[in-house]
CSV table of C-alpha atoms and ligand atoms in Angstrom, one decimal:
chain,number,residue,atom,x,y,z
B,1,UNK,CA,-31.0,5.0,62.9
B,2,UNK,CA,-32.1,1.8,64.5
B,3,UNK,CA,-35.6,0.6,64.6
B,4,UNK,CA,-37.6,0.4,67.7
B,5,UNK,CA,-41.3,-0.8,67.6
B,6,UNK,CA,-43.7,-1.5,70.4
B,7,UNK,CA,-47.1,-2.9,69.6
B,8,UNK,CA,-48.7,-2.6,73.0
B,9,UNK,CA,-50.7,-4.9,75.3
B,10,UNK,CA,-47.5,-6.7,76.2
B,11,UNK,CA,-48.2,-7.0,79.9
B,12,UNK,CA,-51.3,-9.0,79.5
B,13,UNK,CA,-49.6,-11.3,77.1
B,14,UNK,CA,-46.6,-11.7,79.4
B,15,UNK,CA,-48.9,-12.6,82.3
B,16,UNK,CA,-51.0,-15.0,80.3
B,17,UNK,CA,-47.8,-16.9,79.1
B,18,UNK,CA,-46.3,-16.8,82.6
B,19,UNK,CA,-49.5,-18.4,84.0
B,20,UNK,CA,-49.9,-20.9,81.2
B,21,UNK,CA,-46.3,-22.1,81.2
B,22,UNK,CA,-46.7,-23.8,84.5
B,23,UNK,CA,-48.8,-26.5,82.9
B,24,UNK,CA,-47.0,-26.8,79.5
B,25,UNK,CA,-44.8,-29.7,78.4
B,26,UNK,CA,-43.3,-28.2,75.2
B,27,UNK,CA,-43.2,-24.7,73.7
B,28,UNK,CA,-43.6,-24.2,69.9
B,29,UNK,CA,-41.8,-21.0,68.9
B,30,UNK,CA,-42.8,-20.0,65.4
B,31,UNK,CA,-39.9,-18.3,63.5
B,32,UNK,CA,-39.6,-16.7,60.1
B,33,UNK,CA,-37.4,-19.0,58.2
B,34,UNK,CA,-36.0,-15.9,56.3
B,35,UNK,CA,-34.8,-14.4,59.6
B,36,UNK,CA,-34.8,-17.1,62.2
B,37,UNK,CA,-32.5,-15.3,64.6
B,38,UNK,CA,-34.2,-11.9,64.4
B,39,UNK,CA,-37.7,-13.3,64.6
B,40,UNK,CA,-36.9,-15.1,67.7
B,41,UNK,CA,-38.1,-13.5,71.1
B,42,UNK,CA,-35.5,-13.5,73.9
B,43,UNK,CA,-38.3,-12.6,76.3
B,44,UNK,CA,-39.9,-15.8,75.5
B,45,UNK,CA,-36.9,-17.8,76.6
B,46,UNK,CA,-37.1,-16.0,79.9
B,47,UNK,CA,-40.8,-16.7,80.3
B,48,UNK,CA,-40.7,-20.4,79.3
B,49,UNK,CA,-38.0,-21.2,81.9
B,50,UNK,CA,-36.1,-24.0,80.1
B,51,UNK,CA,-39.1,-25.8,78.8
B,52,UNK,CA,-38.3,-28.1,75.8
B,53,UNK,CA,-38.8,-26.1,72.7
B,54,UNK,CA,-39.8,-26.8,69.2
B,55,UNK,CA,-38.6,-24.1,66.7
B,56,UNK,CA,-40.8,-24.1,63.7
B,57,UNK,CA,-39.1,-22.3,60.8
B,58,UNK,CA,-42.2,-21.1,59.1
B,59,UNK,CA,-42.7,-19.6,55.6
B,60,UNK,CA,-39.9,-22.0,54.4
B,61,UNK,CA,-41.3,-21.6,50.9
B,62,UNK,CA,-39.8,-18.1,50.9
B,63,UNK,CA,-36.5,-19.0,52.3
B,64,UNK,CA,-33.2,-20.2,50.9
B,65,UNK,CA,-33.6,-24.0,51.3
B,66,UNK,CA,-29.8,-24.5,52.1
B,67,UNK,CA,-29.7,-22.0,54.8
B,68,UNK,CA,-33.0,-23.4,56.3
B,69,UNK,CA,-31.2,-26.7,56.5
B,70,UNK,CA,-28.2,-25.0,58.2
B,71,UNK,CA,-30.5,-23.3,60.7
B,72,UNK,CA,-32.4,-26.5,61.5
B,73,UNK,CA,-29.1,-28.3,62.1
B,74,UNK,CA,-28.0,-25.6,64.3
B,75,UNK,CA,-31.2,-25.6,66.6
B,76,UNK,CA,-31.3,-29.4,66.5
B,77,UNK,CA,-27.8,-29.5,68.0
B,78,UNK,CA,-29.0,-27.7,71.1
B,79,UNK,CA,-30.2,-29.4,74.2
B,80,UNK,CA,-33.9,-29.7,74.7
B,81,UNK,CA,-34.5,-28.2,71.3
B,82,UNK,CA,-36.0,-29.6,68.0
B,83,UNK,CA,-36.5,-27.7,64.8
B,84,UNK,CA,-38.7,-28.3,61.7
B,85,UNK,CA,-39.4,-26.3,58.6
B,86,UNK,CA,-43.0,-25.6,57.7
B,87,UNK,CA,-45.1,-23.5,55.3
B,88,UNK,CA,-48.7,-23.0,54.4
B,89,UNK,CA,-48.5,-25.6,51.6
B,90,UNK,CA,-47.7,-28.5,53.9
B,91,UNK,CA,-50.7,-30.7,53.8
B,92,UNK,CA,-50.6,-32.2,57.3
B,93,UNK,CA,-48.7,-29.8,59.7
B,94,UNK,CA,-50.3,-31.5,62.7
B,95,UNK,CA,-48.5,-34.7,62.1
B,96,UNK,CA,-45.1,-33.0,62.0
B,97,UNK,CA,-45.8,-30.9,65.1
B,98,UNK,CA,-47.2,-33.9,67.1
B,99,UNK,CA,-44.2,-36.1,66.2
B,100,UNK,CA,-41.6,-33.5,67.1
B,101,UNK,CA,-43.3,-32.6,70.4
B,102,UNK,CA,-43.5,-36.3,71.6
B,103,UNK,CA,-39.7,-36.5,70.7
B,104,UNK,CA,-39.2,-33.6,73.1
B,105,UNK,CA,-41.4,-34.9,75.9
B,106,UNK,CA,-41.6,-38.6,75.5
B,107,UNK,CA,-43.0,-39.1,79.0
B,108,UNK,CA,-46.3,-37.5,78.0
B,109,UNK,CA,-49.1,-39.1,76.2
B,110,UNK,CA,-52.4,-40.9,76.9
B,111,UNK,CA,-55.5,-39.4,78.5
B,112,UNK,CA,-53.8,-39.1,81.9
B,113,UNK,CA,-50.9,-37.3,80.8
B,114,UNK,CA,-51.9,-35.5,77.7
B,115,UNK,CA,-49.3,-33.4,75.8
B,116,UNK,CA,-49.8,-29.7,76.5
B,117,UNK,CA,-48.2,-27.4,74.1
B,118,UNK,CA,-48.0,-23.6,73.9
B,119,UNK,CA,-47.6,-21.8,70.5
B,120,UNK,CA,-45.9,-18.5,70.3
B,121,UNK,CA,-44.5,-16.2,67.6
B,122,UNK,CA,-44.1,-12.5,66.7
B,123,UNK,CA,-46.6,-10.9,64.5
B,124,UNK,CA,-46.9,-11.8,60.8
B,125,UNK,CA,-44.8,-15.0,61.3
B,126,UNK,CA,-47.9,-17.0,60.0
B,127,UNK,CA,-49.4,-18.2,63.4
B,128,UNK,CA,-53.0,-17.5,62.5
B,129,UNK,CA,-52.7,-19.2,59.2
B,130,UNK,CA,-51.1,-22.3,60.7
B,131,UNK,CA,-53.9,-22.3,63.5
B,132,UNK,CA,-56.5,-22.0,60.8
B,133,UNK,CA,-55.1,-24.9,59.0
B,134,UNK,CA,-54.9,-27.0,62.1
B,135,UNK,CA,-58.5,-26.0,63.2
B,136,UNK,CA,-60.0,-26.7,59.9
B,137,UNK,CA,-58.5,-30.2,59.5
B,138,UNK,CA,-60.6,-33.1,60.8
B,139,UNK,CA,-59.2,-33.7,64.2
B,140,UNK,CA,-58.8,-30.3,65.7
B,141,UNK,CA,-61.4,-29.2,68.3
B,142,UNK,CA,-61.1,-25.8,69.9
B,143,UNK,CA,-62.5,-24.7,73.2
B,144,UNK,CA,-61.9,-22.3,76.0
B,145,UNK,CA,-59.9,-23.3,79.0
B,146,UNK,CA,-61.1,-21.8,82.3
B,147,UNK,CA,-58.8,-20.0,84.6
B,148,UNK,CA,-56.0,-18.4,82.5
B,149,UNK,CA,-57.7,-16.0,80.1
B,150,UNK,CA,-60.9,-16.1,78.4
B,151,UNK,CA,-59.4,-15.5,75.0
B,152,UNK,CA,-57.0,-18.2,75.2
B,153,UNK,CA,-57.7,-20.9,72.7
B,154,UNK,CA,-57.2,-24.6,73.3
B,155,UNK,CA,-57.0,-26.8,70.2
B,156,UNK,CA,-57.0,-30.6,70.4
B,157,UNK,CA,-54.8,-32.0,67.7
B,158,UNK,CA,-55.3,-35.5,69.0
B,159,UNK,CA,-57.2,-37.0,72.0
B,160,UNK,CA,-54.0,-36.5,74.1
B,161,UNK,CA,-52.5,-33.5,72.4
B,162,UNK,CA,-53.7,-29.9,73.4
B,163,UNK,CA,-52.3,-26.8,71.7
B,164,UNK,CA,-52.7,-23.5,73.6
B,165,UNK,CA,-52.6,-20.2,71.9
B,166,UNK,CA,-52.5,-17.1,74.1
B,167,UNK,CA,-53.8,-13.9,72.6
B,168,UNK,CA,-51.8,-10.6,72.2
B,169,UNK,CA,-48.3,-9.8,71.2
B,170,UNK,CA,-45.0,-10.4,72.8
B,171,UNK,CA,-42.4,-8.2,71.1
B,172,UNK,CA,-38.7,-8.0,72.1
B,173,UNK,CA,-36.9,-4.8,72.6
B,174,UNK,CA,-34.7,-4.8,69.4
B,175,UNK,CA,-31.1,-4.6,70.6
B,176,UNK,CA,-29.6,-5.9,67.2
B,177,UNK,CA,-29.8,-3.1,64.7
B,178,UNK,CA,-29.8,-5.5,61.8
B,179,UNK,CA,-32.6,-7.5,63.3
B,180,UNK,CA,-34.7,-4.3,63.2
B,181,UNK,CA,-34.1,-3.9,59.4
B,182,UNK,CA,-34.7,-7.6,58.7
B,183,UNK,CA,-37.9,-7.6,60.7
B,184,UNK,CA,-39.0,-4.5,58.8
B,185,UNK,CA,-38.1,-5.9,55.4
B,186,UNK,CA,-40.1,-9.1,56.3
B,187,UNK,CA,-43.2,-7.2,57.0
B,188,UNK,CA,-43.3,-7.8,60.9
B,189,UNK,CA,-43.1,-4.1,61.8
B,190,UNK,CA,-45.8,-1.7,61.1
B,191,UNK,CA,-45.2,0.5,58.0
B,192,UNK,CA,-45.2,3.8,60.0
B,193,UNK,CA,-42.4,2.6,62.4
B,194,UNK,CA,-39.6,2.7,59.8
B,195,UNK,CA,-38.0,4.4,56.9
B,196,UNK,CA,-38.5,2.3,53.6
B,197,UNK,CA,-35.4,3.8,52.0
B,198,UNK,CA,-33.2,3.0,54.9
B,199,UNK,CA,-34.6,-0.6,55.1
B,200,UNK,CA,-34.3,-1.1,51.4
B,201,UNK,CA,-30.6,0.1,51.4
B,202,UNK,CA,-29.8,-2.4,54.2
B,203,UNK,CA,-31.7,-5.2,52.3
B,204,UNK,CA,-29.9,-4.4,49.1
B,205,UNK,CA,-26.6,-4.3,50.8
B,206,UNK,CA,-27.1,-7.8,52.0
B,207,UNK,CA,-28.6,-9.1,48.8
B,208,UNK,CA,-25.8,-7.8,46.5
B,209,UNK,CA,-23.3,-9.7,48.6
B,210,UNK,CA,-25.2,-12.9,49.2
B,211,UNK,CA,-27.8,-13.2,46.3
B,212,UNK,CA,-26.4,-11.0,43.5
B,213,UNK,CA,-27.7,-13.3,40.7
B,214,UNK,CA,-31.3,-12.9,42.0
B,215,UNK,CA,-31.1,-9.2,41.9
B,216,UNK,CA,-29.5,-9.3,38.4
B,217,UNK,CA,-32.3,-11.6,37.0
B,218,UNK,CA,-35.2,-9.9,38.8
B,219,UNK,CA,-34.2,-6.3,37.9
B,220,UNK,CA,-32.4,-7.0,34.6
B,221,UNK,CA,-29.1,-5.5,36.0
B,222,UNK,CA,-25.5,-6.3,35.5
B,223,UNK,CA,-22.6,-6.1,38.0
B,224,UNK,CA,-24.7,-5.4,41.1
B,225,UNK,CA,-21.9,-6.5,43.5
B,226,UNK,CA,-19.8,-3.5,42.2
B,227,UNK,CA,-22.5,-0.9,42.8
B,228,UNK,CA,-23.1,1.0,46.0
B,229,UNK,CA,-26.4,0.4,47.8
B,230,UNK,CA,-27.6,3.9,46.7
B,231,UNK,CA,-26.5,3.1,43.1
B,232,UNK,CA,-28.5,-0.1,43.2
B,233,UNK,CA,-31.6,1.4,44.7
B,234,UNK,CA,-31.5,4.0,41.8
B,235,UNK,CA,-30.9,1.4,39.1
B,236,UNK,CA,-33.9,-0.7,40.4
B,237,UNK,CA,-36.1,2.4,40.2
B,238,UNK,CA,-34.9,3.3,36.8
B,239,UNK,CA,-35.5,-0.2,35.4
B,240,UNK,CA,-39.0,-0.3,36.8
B,241,UNK,CA,-40.0,3.2,35.7
B,242,UNK,CA,-40.2,4.7,39.2
B,243,UNK,CA,-39.5,8.2,37.8
B,244,UNK,CA,-40.6,11.6,38.8
B,245,UNK,CA,-40.3,15.1,37.2
B,246,UNK,CA,-37.0,15.5,35.2
B,247,UNK,CA,-36.6,11.9,34.7
B,248,UNK,CA,-35.3,11.6,38.3
B,249,UNK,CA,-35.8,8.3,40.1
B,250,UNK,CA,-38.3,8.2,42.8
B,251,UNK,CA,-36.3,6.5,45.5
B,252,UNK,CA,-39.2,6.0,47.8
B,253,UNK,CA,-41.0,4.0,45.1
B,254,UNK,CA,-37.8,2.1,44.3
B,255,UNK,CA,-37.5,1.2,48.0
B,256,UNK,CA,-41.1,-0.1,48.0
B,257,UNK,CA,-40.4,-2.2,44.8
B,258,UNK,CA,-37.2,-3.8,46.4
B,259,UNK,CA,-39.0,-4.5,49.7
B,260,UNK,CA,-42.2,-5.9,48.2
B,261,UNK,CA,-40.3,-8.1,45.7
B,262,UNK,CA,-38.4,-9.6,48.5
B,263,UNK,CA,-41.5,-10.1,50.7
B,264,UNK,CA,-43.6,-11.7,48.2
B,265,UNK,CA,-40.9,-14.0,47.1
B,266,UNK,CA,-40.8,-13.0,43.4
B,267,UNK,CA,-37.1,-12.0,44.0
B,268,UNK,CA,-36.4,-15.6,44.8
B,269,UNK,CA,-35.9,-17.7,47.9
B,270,UNK,CA,-33.7,-15.6,50.2
B,271,UNK,CA,-32.6,-15.8,53.9
B,272,UNK,CA,-31.3,-12.7,55.5
B,273,UNK,CA,-29.0,-14.3,58.1
B,274,UNK,CA,-27.1,-17.3,59.0
B,275,UNK,CA,-26.6,-18.6,62.6
B,276,UNK,CA,-22.9,-17.4,62.5
B,277,UNK,CA,-23.8,-13.9,61.3
B,278,UNK,CA,-26.7,-13.7,63.8
B,279,UNK,CA,-24.4,-14.6,66.7
B,280,UNK,CA,-21.9,-11.8,65.8
B,281,UNK,CA,-24.7,-9.2,65.4
B,282,UNK,CA,-26.1,-10.3,68.7
B,283,UNK,CA,-22.8,-10.1,70.6
B,284,UNK,CA,-22.2,-6.5,69.1
B,285,UNK,CA,-25.8,-5.4,70.0
B,286,UNK,CA,-25.5,-6.7,73.6
B,287,UNK,CA,-22.1,-4.8,74.0
B,288,UNK,CA,-23.7,-1.6,72.7
B,289,UNK,CA,-27.0,-2.2,74.9
B,290,UNK,CA,-24.7,-2.7,78.0
B,291,UNK,CA,-22.8,0.6,77.3
B,292,UNK,CA,-26.2,2.4,76.8
B,293,UNK,CA,-27.5,1.0,80.1
B,294,UNK,CA,-24.3,2.1,81.9
B,295,UNK,CA,-24.7,5.7,80.5
B,296,UNK,CA,-28.4,5.7,81.5
B,297,UNK,CA,-27.5,4.7,85.0
B,298,UNK,CA,-24.7,7.4,85.1
B,299,UNK,CA,-27.2,10.0,84.0
B,300,UNK,CA,-29.7,9.0,86.6
B,301,UNK,CA,-27.1,9.0,89.4
B,302,UNK,CA,-26.0,12.5,88.3
B,303,UNK,CA,-29.6,13.6,88.3
B,304,UNK,CA,-30.3,12.4,91.9
B,305,UNK,CA,-27.0,14.0,93.1
B,306,UNK,CA,-28.0,17.3,91.4
B,307,UNK,CA,-31.4,17.2,93.0
B,308,UNK,CA,-29.8,16.2,96.3
B,309,UNK,CA,-31.8,13.0,96.5
B,310,UNK,CA,-28.6,11.1,97.4
B,311,UNK,CA,-25.0,12.1,98.5
B,312,UNK,CA,-22.3,12.3,95.9
B,313,UNK,CA,-20.5,8.8,96.4
B,314,UNK,CA,-17.2,10.6,95.5
B,315,UNK,CA,-17.5,13.0,98.4
B,316,UNK,CA,-18.5,10.2,100.9
B,317,UNK,CA,-16.5,9.4,103.9
S,401,LIG,P1,-49.7,-13.9,62.3
S,401,LIG,O1,-51.0,-14.6,62.7
S,401,LIG,O2,-48.5,-14.6,62.8
S,401,LIG,O3,-49.6,-12.4,62.5
S,401,LIG,O4,-49.6,-14.1,60.7
S,401,LIG,P2,-50.6,-14.6,59.6
S,401,LIG,O5,-51.1,-15.9,59.8
S,401,LIG,O6,-51.8,-13.5,59.6
S,401,LIG,O7,-49.8,-14.4,58.3
S,401,LIG,C1,-49.1,-13.2,57.9
S,401,LIG,C2,-48.9,-13.2,56.5
S,401,LIG,O8,-48.1,-14.3,56.1
S,401,LIG,C3,-50.2,-13.5,55.6
S,401,LIG,O9,-50.0,-12.7,54.4
S,401,LIG,C4,-50.1,-15.0,55.3
S,401,LIG,O10,-50.9,-15.3,54.2
S,401,LIG,C5,-48.6,-15.1,55.1
S,401,LIG,N1,-48.3,-16.5,55.3
S,401,LIG,C6,-48.5,-17.3,56.5
S,401,LIG,N2,-47.9,-18.4,56.3
S,401,LIG,C7,-47.2,-18.5,55.2
S,401,LIG,C8,-46.3,-19.4,54.6
S,401,LIG,O11,-46.1,-20.4,55.0
S,401,LIG,N3,-45.7,-19.0,53.4
S,401,LIG,C9,-46.0,-17.8,52.9
S,401,LIG,N4,-45.4,-17.4,51.6
S,401,LIG,N5,-46.8,-16.9,53.4
S,401,LIG,C10,-47.3,-17.2,54.6
S,401,LIG,P3,-50.7,-11.3,54.1
S,401,LIG,O12,-50.1,-10.8,52.8
S,401,LIG,O13,-50.6,-10.4,55.4
S,401,LIG,O14,-52.1,-11.6,54.1
S,401,LIG,P4,-52.9,-12.3,52.8
S,401,LIG,O15,-52.5,-11.7,51.6
S,401,LIG,O16,-52.5,-13.8,52.9
S,401,LIG,O17,-54.4,-12.2,53.3
């Protein structure tokens, strides 16, 4: 069962971004370095109308460094796009952000043409943490900007560098099933919106192929690649004492252990997708979505014909 999740108040956010984007030079898209493809928001690309974009692969401390380098190279090869890795331990994030934005929009700068940047990201990607760091550092001044929305924050990272943060949440319709699982595993989706066992099985399936040694070390297991996902979940629960009556493994608890150990990074530095894998998942998701859309339209047409709102096109003429 694929995951769907709609955290509300989207229209306001969409409107605020749509308004603000008119006076923006660069868009910063915060991504989760463990799942860059899945944590991107296709709706943002539509709203930002081809503006230069800085992809920030955040929480890089939790991600596989080799894969982060691969994702950065992938984004840096795209026109109008730059990418950098970041995490909460980086001492001067403003410096890196300012440098990359001026590379993307070199015609901006100075008091007459200050750099105007919009920062966006899905929930839990670390936006508040980054903004807190930026605003508690010396240079950052924050203030309200009249006109767009009262709650919008404007942060000055330098005299000629303004960072805008629009409130609210912009969440994409999830058309890639695997993205739903990866987002749930990362902590971006509310707990009640997914089944932990299902998410843990998907996570273990990926880990046993891509990071078997990390699983073996963390859970003191042998030969994880040869186990089925269900066997692996059970073995983890048994090793960690997640037992219930009759010495049976409590699979719910095992799932929570597997997900939490991934999320907190104690399992090790893991990235759940490569650019190549994500491209394949996206293509498959788009095909299924297009088929679903056609089916929906056919049902709607049939309904209209039955309720005689329109003539049956097959009987026309
Ligand atoms: P958001 O505004 O985008 O929704 O995200 P927020 O900054 O609230 O961060 C979400 C969670 O991610 C927080 O953890 C935060 O501490 C953690 N986080 C943010 N940046 C980084 C990073 O670079 N590396 C790591 N490892 N974690 C990061 P939490 O458990 O939800 O809260 P708390 O325990 O920190 O209070």
